[in-house]
Amino acid sequence: MIVTTEKLTKRYGDRAVVDEVSLSVRRGEVYGFLGPNGAGKTTTIRMLLGLVQPTSGSAQVLGEAPGTPRALLKVGSLIEGPGFYPYLSGRDNLRVHAHRRGVGRTHVEAALEQVDLVSAAGEKFRRYSLGMKQRLGVAAALLGRPELLILDEPTNGLDPAGMADMRDLVRALAAQGQTVLLSSHLLGEVEEICDRVGVISQGRLVAESTVEQLRGDTVLLIRADPIEKAHVLIEGSAMHGDVLHVRETDAGALVRTLVRADVDVREVRPLRRTLEEVFFEMTGAA
Amino acid sequence: MGSVKAELLRLWKWPATWVLIGVWLVMTLTFGYVFNYLALNGGTNTRDLSQQQLISAMQPENVGAAVVRGLPMFGGAIILVLAALAVGSGYGWGTWKTTLTAGPRRVSAMAGTLGALGIIVVVLVALTFVVDLGAAVVVATVEGWDWSLPGFDAVEALGASLLIAAMWTGFGVFLGVVTKGPALSVGLGLMWAIVTENLLRGVGSLLGPVESLTKVLPGGSAGNLAGAVGGSGAPGVLNDLSGTTAALFLVGYVVVFVGAATLLKVRRDLV
Ligand SMILES: Nc1ncnc2c1ncn2[C@@H]1O[C@H](COP(=O)(O)OP(=O)(O)OP(=O)(O)O)[C@@H](O)[C@H]1O
Ligand SMILES: [Mg+2]
């Protein structure tokens, strides 16, 4: 286990912003930490990095207590937007960070290359576009080849092309075995690049599983004539207007049953709930 | 130490560092030499210094006193601004977050900031000395005075200068950490260094207890140390305490400011 938390809780006043969250991130996976605005994602991540002390509960990062040098040196992070000196160039900012992480200059160049920022490395951070700033943040997180990469909404503020670039970068890192904990409120993003997801809503972890599991079993949609006869024939089917829904994966067997009973089958297709529907169901949002 | 290197790199390349140091050097030259020189050569405003005092103030051998007398108030204010900005801006820029998640312990990160600021302040005092000495030599040569280089008492004055500078640095760092931002820390710091203590001194002439208090406040202690090592003729320089007493108070302030700032930095959540 790369990250485990045990009933991790942070209260501000009497409001639990993070409420008994127990999650786990495994080695080599891309873990999506999903939740609407204000759900407590950033606060949880801050606790994993020792920036914020939990009110109760505990966390372990790579077997260490969060915020200790042993933990921090093995973690690269980008939390709620990049924090750099505006008057320094991208490269100088990374050099400053490299001194703190105790890594040499070659790492700086390598990280710049990884995020495709070499040509703009000499420009002042202040003049960077939002996308470049974000990429520099990822470059800083990558310095010193950390075992765990924590990215808090890395696509925040990026245009679609920038988002796609960021996803490609995370996918490329994941392909090299990099463990990534990535928070997001964008379902598509998580669906596309994450192996497992933890869904947080109002401070509580409401689900933790693979994307597939979260979507639930495949439901088949059947359009047939006469539909009532099909409904009787197929056990466990449910009428939804003029179509049937049934939890079943063997479509072939279903169709054979219906055809043998002289039912005309007009359409059979899997009805997959999108992660979006699942998400809204779980988080109780509109 | 990586943390010191990191902080030194970013402070060294920070335009504000050099703007503030530059402003200070121009101020010290203008008030210490240019105006005095003009006054000496037929200016109408001779402040309340006699000709002999003006000559003595500009003598190369008294350059130590020239450095130290500027630091209790205006030089100190500039150093305080530098320290408060250096620490306070990190909250808005999000660089404290980057720093505290980089690896080193919070104490080390803070030590890095203090160490690098310390080096910058030593550079500031050294540059002040060099620039003042240059100006003094130029004036002495132009005027054709018999002059000699500063002696051992310059070392004492420079030591006092560094202690005063350290106190203002600590004050600025403390304010930056407490207020978590550059604006309020600089505002409060300037207010204190230039306005509040002077107002209190004004009140002190009416109220005895306040008067004793003003002598040992940060600016008061700095002024008294500057006065004790030969500084004179500049705002903020005082002669109410012995040098040792003033120095002890300054050391106390450095310890309290730096200690409190570090404790806060280590303990407090960073959000
Ligand atoms: N220092 C603080 N004091 C009081 N409340 C806080 C503090 N920090 C965060 N909160 C509250 O905690 C809640 C969760 O904040 P958090 O930043 O963790 O959410 P998030 O999931 O990261 O949201 P987003 O997607 O908008 O970034 C918010 O309602 C926020 O107002
Ligand atoms: Mg957030």
XYZ file of C-alpha atoms and ligand atoms in Angstrom:
589
model
C 0.000 0.000 0.000
C 1.296 3.420 -0.939
C -1.262 5.461 0.957
C -3.660 4.382 3.664
C -5.851 6.513 5.812
C -7.759 5.392 8.850
C -10.838 7.420 9.773
C -8.993 10.547 8.782
C -10.932 13.560 10.021
C -10.489 17.312 9.879
C -12.873 19.631 11.647
C -13.067 23.367 11.267
C -15.192 24.539 14.154
C -17.825 21.874 14.532
C -17.966 21.142 10.834
C -16.223 17.995 9.665
C -14.691 18.974 6.351
C -13.129 15.537 6.058
C -15.130 12.958 7.927
C -13.632 9.580 8.847
C -12.134 8.933 5.443
C -10.467 5.539 5.098
C -8.948 5.080 1.703
C -6.056 3.208 0.180
C -3.882 3.716 -2.838
C -1.990 0.727 -4.202
C 1.414 0.649 -5.811
C 1.400 1.327 -9.532
C -2.174 2.466 -9.848
C -3.712 5.742 -10.875
C -6.156 6.520 -8.123
C -8.877 9.019 -8.861
C -10.078 11.072 -5.928
C -13.399 12.292 -7.116
C -15.791 14.747 -5.557
C -17.713 17.944 -6.196
C -16.377 21.382 -5.157
C -15.899 21.642 -1.437
C -16.110 17.892 -0.874
C -12.821 17.799 1.030
C -10.384 16.536 -1.583
C -7.764 19.222 -1.115
C -8.054 19.096 2.662
C -7.480 15.327 2.588
C -4.459 15.776 0.335
C -3.077 18.502 2.591
C -3.257 16.048 5.467
C -1.396 13.441 3.397
C 1.411 15.971 2.935
C 1.521 17.181 6.506
C 0.420 20.703 5.602
C -2.653 20.268 7.773
C -2.817 18.235 10.972
C -5.806 15.902 11.186
C -8.261 16.427 14.020
C -8.443 12.669 14.458
C -7.662 9.503 12.590
C -4.379 8.746 10.919
C -2.651 8.384 7.606
C 0.417 6.625 6.286
C 2.270 7.615 3.163
C 4.760 5.038 1.937
C 4.780 3.612 5.411
C 5.725 6.919 6.995
C 3.900 9.579 8.918
C 2.709 12.356 6.596
C 4.855 15.473 6.469
C 8.069 13.841 7.656
C 11.108 14.203 5.393
C 11.106 10.442 4.783
C 7.575 10.635 3.423
C 7.880 13.971 1.619
C 11.057 13.106 -0.246
C 9.295 10.154 -1.835
C 6.225 12.145 -2.812
C 5.888 14.769 -5.517
C 2.860 16.971 -5.286
C 0.888 19.713 -6.933
C -1.781 21.035 -4.600
C -4.429 23.490 -5.619
C -2.389 25.153 -8.317
C 1.343 25.658 -8.651
C 3.194 27.841 -6.114
C 6.260 29.463 -7.655
C 8.225 32.703 -7.470
C 6.708 34.924 -10.163
C 9.949 36.801 -10.839
C 12.041 33.687 -11.451
C 12.146 31.743 -14.687
C 10.617 28.300 -14.836
C 14.070 26.769 -14.767
C 15.231 28.828 -11.789
C 12.079 27.926 -9.917
C 12.854 24.265 -10.488
C 16.461 24.825 -9.424
C 15.263 26.328 -6.156
C 12.975 23.350 -5.666
C 15.756 20.924 -6.602
C 17.967 22.369 -3.842
C 15.208 21.692 -1.364
C 14.661 18.175 -2.621
C 18.364 17.510 -2.637
C 18.585 16.570 -6.304
C 20.974 17.810 -8.945
C 20.604 20.000 -11.989
C 20.212 17.125 -14.418
C 16.897 16.351 -12.749
C 15.723 19.872 -13.516
C 16.369 19.482 -17.222
C 14.819 16.030 -17.264
C 11.665 17.296 -15.566
C 11.421 20.237 -17.973
C 11.647 17.825 -20.844
C 9.026 15.534 -19.384
C 6.431 18.298 -19.354
C 7.608 19.766 -22.650
C 8.641 23.089 -21.184
C 12.273 23.261 -22.284
C 11.806 26.052 -24.806
C 9.969 28.273 -22.319
C 12.175 27.390 -19.344
C 14.012 30.713 -19.450
C 10.894 32.832 -19.271
C 9.600 34.316 -16.060
C 6.933 32.290 -14.320
C 4.769 35.406 -14.138
C 4.509 35.441 -17.907
C 3.562 31.793 -18.267
C 0.115 30.865 -19.538
C -2.111 28.931 -17.176
C -1.250 25.706 -18.951
C 2.479 26.348 -18.710
C 2.179 27.174 -15.015
C 0.340 23.937 -14.429
C 2.941 21.980 -16.376
C 5.737 23.562 -14.362
C 3.865 22.452 -11.246
C 3.895 18.895 -12.536
C 7.587 19.208 -13.413
C 8.326 20.261 -9.827
C 6.317 17.317 -8.564
C 8.347 14.990 -10.769
C 11.730 16.237 -9.481
C 13.689 13.489 -7.853
C 11.516 10.717 -9.311
C 9.066 10.342 -6.438
C 7.394 7.013 -5.755
C 4.048 8.709 -5.418
C 2.724 11.613 -7.424
C -0.126 13.584 -5.870
C -1.897 15.865 -8.312
C -4.758 17.976 -7.021
C -6.979 18.920 -9.953
C -4.075 19.103 -12.394
C -6.326 20.057 -15.309
C -7.866 22.989 -13.466
C -8.121 25.964 -15.783
C -6.738 24.150 -18.809
C -8.384 24.239 -22.218
C -9.459 20.955 -23.821
C -6.127 20.526 -25.577
C -4.248 21.247 -22.351
C -6.442 18.768 -20.498
C -5.732 16.121 -23.119
C -1.991 16.817 -22.804
C -2.168 16.462 -19.045
C -4.086 13.191 -19.336
C -1.539 11.896 -21.826
C 1.250 12.823 -19.444
C -0.379 11.012 -16.535
C -1.053 7.997 -18.729
C 2.559 7.950 -19.889
C 3.777 8.111 -16.296
C 1.362 5.375 -15.285
C 2.657 3.222 -18.117
C 6.103 3.471 -16.514
C 4.654 2.197 -13.264
C 4.268 5.547 -11.526
C 1.727 5.571 -8.713
C -0.538 8.580 -9.022
C -3.173 10.005 -6.719
C -5.192 12.439 -8.759
C -8.098 14.496 -7.531
C -10.737 15.800 -9.832
C -14.315 16.851 -10.107
C -14.356 15.839 -13.749
C -15.794 12.400 -14.225
C -14.638 11.970 -17.778
C -11.079 12.551 -16.695
C -11.188 9.984 -13.947
C -13.046 7.514 -16.125
C -10.395 7.828 -18.784
C -7.194 7.546 -16.835
C -7.848 6.047 -13.420
C -7.696 2.449 -12.352
C -9.566 2.970 -9.134
C -11.614 5.789 -7.725
C -12.575 7.055 -4.331
C -15.675 9.194 -4.334
C -15.893 11.826 -1.637
C -18.940 13.902 -0.876
C -19.371 16.352 1.978
C -16.277 15.002 3.621
C -17.293 11.362 3.517
C -15.845 8.679 1.296
C -19.020 7.280 -0.247
C -17.414 4.706 -2.508
C -14.048 3.234 -3.344
C -13.637 0.741 -6.148
C -12.622 0.256 -9.748
C -14.329 2.358 -12.367
C -16.079 -0.770 -13.672
C -17.424 -1.751 -10.287
C -18.618 1.729 -9.667
C -20.660 1.691 -12.824
C -22.322 -1.433 -11.597
C -23.455 -4.511 -13.514
C -24.270 -4.248 -17.131
C -27.940 -3.852 -17.792
C -29.380 -4.915 -21.137
C -32.047 -2.893 -22.824
C -34.488 -4.953 -24.868
C -37.035 -3.726 -27.363
C -39.335 -6.517 -28.501
C -42.814 -7.227 -29.763
C -44.973 -8.099 -27.958
C -43.152 -6.602 -25.054
C -45.484 -7.998 -22.374
C -44.743 -11.529 -23.505
C -41.021 -10.833 -23.355
C -41.456 -9.411 -19.877
C -43.072 -12.653 -18.726
C -40.457 -14.799 -20.460
C -37.420 -13.077 -19.064
C -37.092 -13.545 -15.369
C -36.156 -10.471 -13.403
C -36.795 -8.058 -16.219
C -38.308 -4.684 -15.543
C -40.611 -2.729 -17.800
C -39.464 0.817 -18.519
C -42.097 2.283 -20.837
C -41.938 0.196 -23.975
C -38.575 -1.380 -23.255
C -37.259 -3.951 -20.782
C -34.227 -3.625 -18.551
C -32.565 -6.767 -17.356
C -29.419 -7.440 -15.385
C -27.811 -10.025 -17.620
C -24.664 -10.388 -19.565
C -25.480 -13.274 -21.911
C -27.388 -11.438 -24.619
C -27.276 -14.447 -26.947
C -29.177 -16.690 -24.576
C -31.784 -14.015 -24.040
C -32.395 -13.519 -27.731
C -32.676 -17.274 -28.330
C -35.306 -17.573 -25.598
C -37.348 -14.766 -27.072
C -37.097 -15.961 -30.673
C -38.114 -19.498 -29.749
C -41.233 -18.071 -28.126
C -42.047 -16.185 -31.325
C -41.228 -12.787 -29.933
C -39.800 -10.323 -32.444
C -36.569 -8.886 -31.114
C -35.983 -5.391 -32.409
C -33.091 -4.187 -30.282
C -30.777 -5.524 -27.624
C -27.987 -3.380 -26.299
C -26.058 -2.882 -23.098
C -27.321 -0.008 -21.059
C -24.295 1.277 -19.234
C -24.773 3.852 -16.619
C -22.213 6.519 -17.111
C -19.992 7.338 -14.204
C -21.747 10.671 -14.187
C -25.064 9.092 -13.292
C -23.431 7.017 -10.598
C -21.656 10.034 -9.273
C -24.733 12.190 -9.050
C -26.607 9.354 -7.408
C -23.931 8.945 -4.771
C -23.139 12.530 -4.084
C -26.787 13.449 -4.043
C -26.215 16.361 -6.379
C -28.947 17.475 -8.770
C 22.248 22.969 3.419
C 19.841 22.721 0.525
C 17.287 24.983 2.161
C 19.747 27.861 2.534
C 20.947 27.447 -1.054
C 17.376 27.408 -2.301
C 16.387 30.529 -0.387
C 19.581 32.342 -1.252
C 19.067 31.622 -4.939
C 15.576 33.012 -4.945
C 16.367 36.042 -2.772
C 19.475 36.841 -4.794
C 17.506 36.873 -8.035
C 14.639 38.806 -6.493
C 14.540 42.355 -7.876
C 12.992 43.614 -4.618
C 16.153 42.614 -2.726
C 18.324 44.867 -4.845
C 15.781 47.638 -5.133
C 15.571 47.869 -1.347
C 19.336 47.611 -0.878
C 19.809 50.203 -3.621
C 17.294 52.584 -2.066
C 19.066 52.244 1.242
C 22.482 52.935 -0.232
C 21.194 56.019 -2.004
C 19.577 57.210 1.215
C 22.668 56.664 3.315
C 24.816 58.462 0.735
C 22.405 61.344 0.370
C 21.830 61.983 4.049
C 25.258 60.968 5.267
C 27.459 62.659 2.679
C 25.751 64.635 -0.069
C 23.700 66.876 2.230
C 26.498 67.201 4.746
C 28.918 68.096 1.997
C 26.554 70.712 0.582
C 25.924 72.099 4.050
C 29.620 72.322 4.667
C 30.143 74.233 1.441
C 27.893 77.167 2.039
C 24.531 75.504 2.259
C 22.035 77.536 4.197
C 20.695 74.597 6.140
C 23.486 73.358 8.358
C 21.064 71.278 10.521
C 22.273 71.943 14.015
C 25.726 70.695 13.429
C 28.709 72.926 13.613
C 31.224 72.807 10.793
C 33.558 70.726 12.913
C 30.839 68.135 13.520
C 30.051 67.941 9.822
C 33.693 67.332 8.998
C 33.984 64.705 11.689
C 30.831 62.925 10.490
C 32.280 62.596 7.008
C 35.795 61.549 7.991
C 36.771 58.146 6.624
C 37.885 57.036 10.073
C 34.333 57.579 11.381
C 32.668 55.521 8.697
C 31.656 52.845 11.227
C 29.549 55.392 13.068
C 28.119 56.570 9.765
C 26.915 53.030 9.012
C 25.396 52.341 12.398
C 23.525 55.601 12.875
C 21.284 54.930 9.870
C 20.095 51.556 11.047
C 17.918 52.163 14.126
C 15.171 53.793 12.104
C 15.318 54.137 8.320
C 17.791 51.397 7.530
C 15.979 49.175 9.984
C 12.673 49.942 8.308
C 14.097 48.896 4.948
C 15.494 45.682 6.371
C 12.187 44.981 8.071
C 10.348 45.509 4.776
C 12.738 43.152 3.015
C 12.268 40.411 5.603
C 8.503 40.847 5.850
C 8.158 40.751 2.066
C 10.439 37.757 1.719
C 8.425 35.737 4.221
C 4.958 37.202 3.700
C 4.766 36.921 -0.083
C 5.316 33.184 0.095
C 1.788 32.770 1.401
C 0.135 34.511 -1.541
C 2.440 32.984 -4.140
C 1.856 29.538 -2.706
C 5.608 29.052 -2.406
C 5.426 28.146 1.284
C 3.229 25.222 0.256
C 5.828 24.181 -2.322
C 8.612 24.644 0.219
C 6.992 22.726 3.047
C 6.122 19.760 0.838
C 9.560 19.571 -0.791
C 11.177 17.360 1.834
C 13.084 19.167 4.556
C 11.509 19.559 7.981
C 9.687 22.783 8.624
C 12.414 23.847 11.045
C 15.033 23.385 8.327
C 12.923 25.253 5.793
C 12.591 28.118 8.230
C 16.308 27.987 9.051
C 16.973 28.196 5.321
C 14.934 31.370 5.055
C 16.582 32.906 8.115
C 20.061 31.897 6.975
C 19.612 33.325 3.501
C 18.065 36.529 4.845
C 20.993 36.759 7.247
C 23.454 36.557 4.371
C 21.550 39.223 2.424
C 21.554 41.509 5.471
C 25.290 41.022 5.982
C 25.750 41.954 2.331
C 23.614 45.050 2.900
C 25.663 46.185 5.885
C 28.923 45.418 4.089
C 27.817 47.373 1.017
C 26.774 50.274 3.217
C 30.222 50.258 4.765
C 31.989 50.119 1.407
C 29.815 52.823 -0.156
C 30.115 55.093 2.874
C 33.856 54.577 2.998
C 34.113 55.388 -0.700
C 32.076 58.544 -0.255
C 34.098 59.571 2.783
C 37.392 59.089 0.972
C 36.120 61.081 -2.003
C 34.951 63.948 0.207
C 38.185 63.944 2.220
C 40.313 63.950 -0.905
C 38.283 66.659 -2.604
C 38.432 68.805 0.517
C 42.089 68.056 1.013
C 41.726 66.825 4.601
C 44.301 64.755 6.378
C 42.496 61.476 6.680
C 43.104 57.953 7.883
C 41.303 54.642 7.468
C 38.883 53.524 10.179
C 40.414 51.706 13.125
C 39.202 49.034 15.501
C 36.167 51.021 16.655
C 34.741 50.504 13.162
C 34.572 46.773 13.906
C 32.558 47.516 17.031
C 30.235 49.765 15.066
C 29.814 47.133 12.368
C 29.070 44.467 14.965
C 26.435 46.741 16.452
C 25.082 47.386 12.953
C 24.715 43.669 12.341
C 22.941 43.142 15.644
C 20.517 45.976 14.907
C 19.969 44.623 11.399
C 19.362 41.133 12.811
C 16.707 42.492 15.164
C 14.822 44.224 12.329
C 15.150 41.117 10.172
C 13.666 39.010 12.944
C 10.888 41.539 13.430
C 10.043 41.421 9.709
C 10.099 37.633 9.604
C 7.872 37.491 12.660
C 5.346 39.890 11.146
C 5.396 38.025 7.821
C 4.621 34.723 9.517
C 2.009 36.132 11.877
C 0.065 38.046 9.247
C 0.607 35.419 6.522
C 1.021 38.068 3.883
C 3.237 40.880 2.624
C 0.849 43.835 2.795
C -0.202 43.817 6.418
C 3.235 42.795 7.675
C 4.974 45.603 5.800
C 2.299 48.097 6.829
C 2.431 47.201 10.485
C 6.214 47.008 10.495
C 6.719 50.422 8.932
C 4.106 51.874 11.210
C 5.962 50.508 14.203
C 9.476 51.405 13.115
C 8.773 54.920 11.942
C 5.610 56.094 13.650
C 4.623 54.204 16.781
C 7.899 54.323 18.683
C 8.326 58.007 17.914
C 4.821 58.760 19.114
C 5.497 56.825 22.285
C 8.697 58.784 22.813
C 6.624 61.927 22.503
C 4.186 60.662 25.103
C 7.110 59.474 27.195
C 8.280 63.005 27.822
C 5.014 63.471 29.730
C 4.685 60.051 31.322
C 7.651 58.568 33.142
C 6.812 54.844 32.829
C 6.222 55.174 29.097
C 9.568 56.870 28.753
C 11.415 54.005 30.420
C 9.535 51.615 28.199
C 10.443 53.388 24.956
C 14.132 53.010 25.734
C 13.891 49.249 25.571
C 11.426 48.790 22.735
C 12.955 47.326 19.552
C 13.672 50.675 17.915
C 14.694 52.213 21.229
C 17.194 49.466 21.965
C 18.574 49.737 18.451
C 18.889 53.508 18.804
C 20.655 53.187 22.128
C 23.141 50.660 20.807
C 23.855 52.888 17.830
C 24.358 55.834 20.181
C 26.645 53.806 22.427
C 29.032 52.879 19.613
C 29.428 56.420 18.369
C 26.502 56.963 16.061
C 25.027 60.432 16.280
C 23.115 63.024 14.373
C 20.504 60.759 12.846
C 16.850 60.181 13.706
C 16.330 57.296 16.086
C 19.784 57.378 17.642
C 19.529 57.611 21.445
C 21.863 57.861 24.404
C 19.758 56.569 27.311
C 21.168 53.076 27.846
C 24.592 51.545 28.030
C 25.733 49.660 24.952
C 25.716 46.343 26.788
C 22.169 46.765 28.042
C 20.930 47.793 24.615
C 22.763 44.896 22.973
C 21.253 42.430 25.443
C 17.766 43.699 24.702
C 18.420 43.349 20.969
C 19.642 39.780 21.389
C 16.482 39.116 23.383
C 14.320 40.512 20.597
C 16.104 38.434 17.970
C 15.542 35.287 20.016
C 11.895 36.085 20.691
C 11.017 37.132 17.139
C 12.837 34.297 15.440
C 11.719 31.757 18.023
C 8.066 32.770 17.855
C 8.079 32.876 14.061
C 9.682 29.449 13.828
C 7.339 27.949 16.377
C 4.321 29.298 14.524
C 5.678 28.122 11.199
C 6.286 24.636 12.508
C 3.018 24.238 14.354
C 0.449 25.997 12.248
C -1.554 24.369 9.454
C -0.701 25.746 6.053
C -3.855 26.239 4.028
N -8.977 26.623 6.803
C -10.281 26.376 6.652
N -11.174 26.856 7.533
C -12.487 26.594 7.392
N -13.010 25.870 6.413
C -12.186 25.351 5.502
C -10.778 25.573 5.565
N -10.198 24.935 4.528
C -11.195 24.356 3.850
N -12.395 24.592 4.419
C -13.695 24.105 3.957
O -13.597 22.733 3.734
C -14.395 22.335 2.649
C -13.594 21.425 1.757
O -12.593 22.157 1.148
P -11.584 21.480 0.124
O -10.720 22.553 -0.388
O -10.939 20.322 0.789
O -12.559 20.974 -1.004
P -12.223 20.355 -2.409
O -12.867 19.039 -2.472
O -10.778 20.399 -2.673
O -12.999 21.351 -3.376
P -12.606 21.917 -4.808
O -13.039 20.919 -5.809
O -13.442 23.160 -4.900
O -11.148 22.201 -4.818
C -14.870 23.609 1.974
O -16.242 23.770 2.258
C -14.079 24.686 2.617
O -14.848 25.832 2.783
Mg -9.586 21.402 -4.071
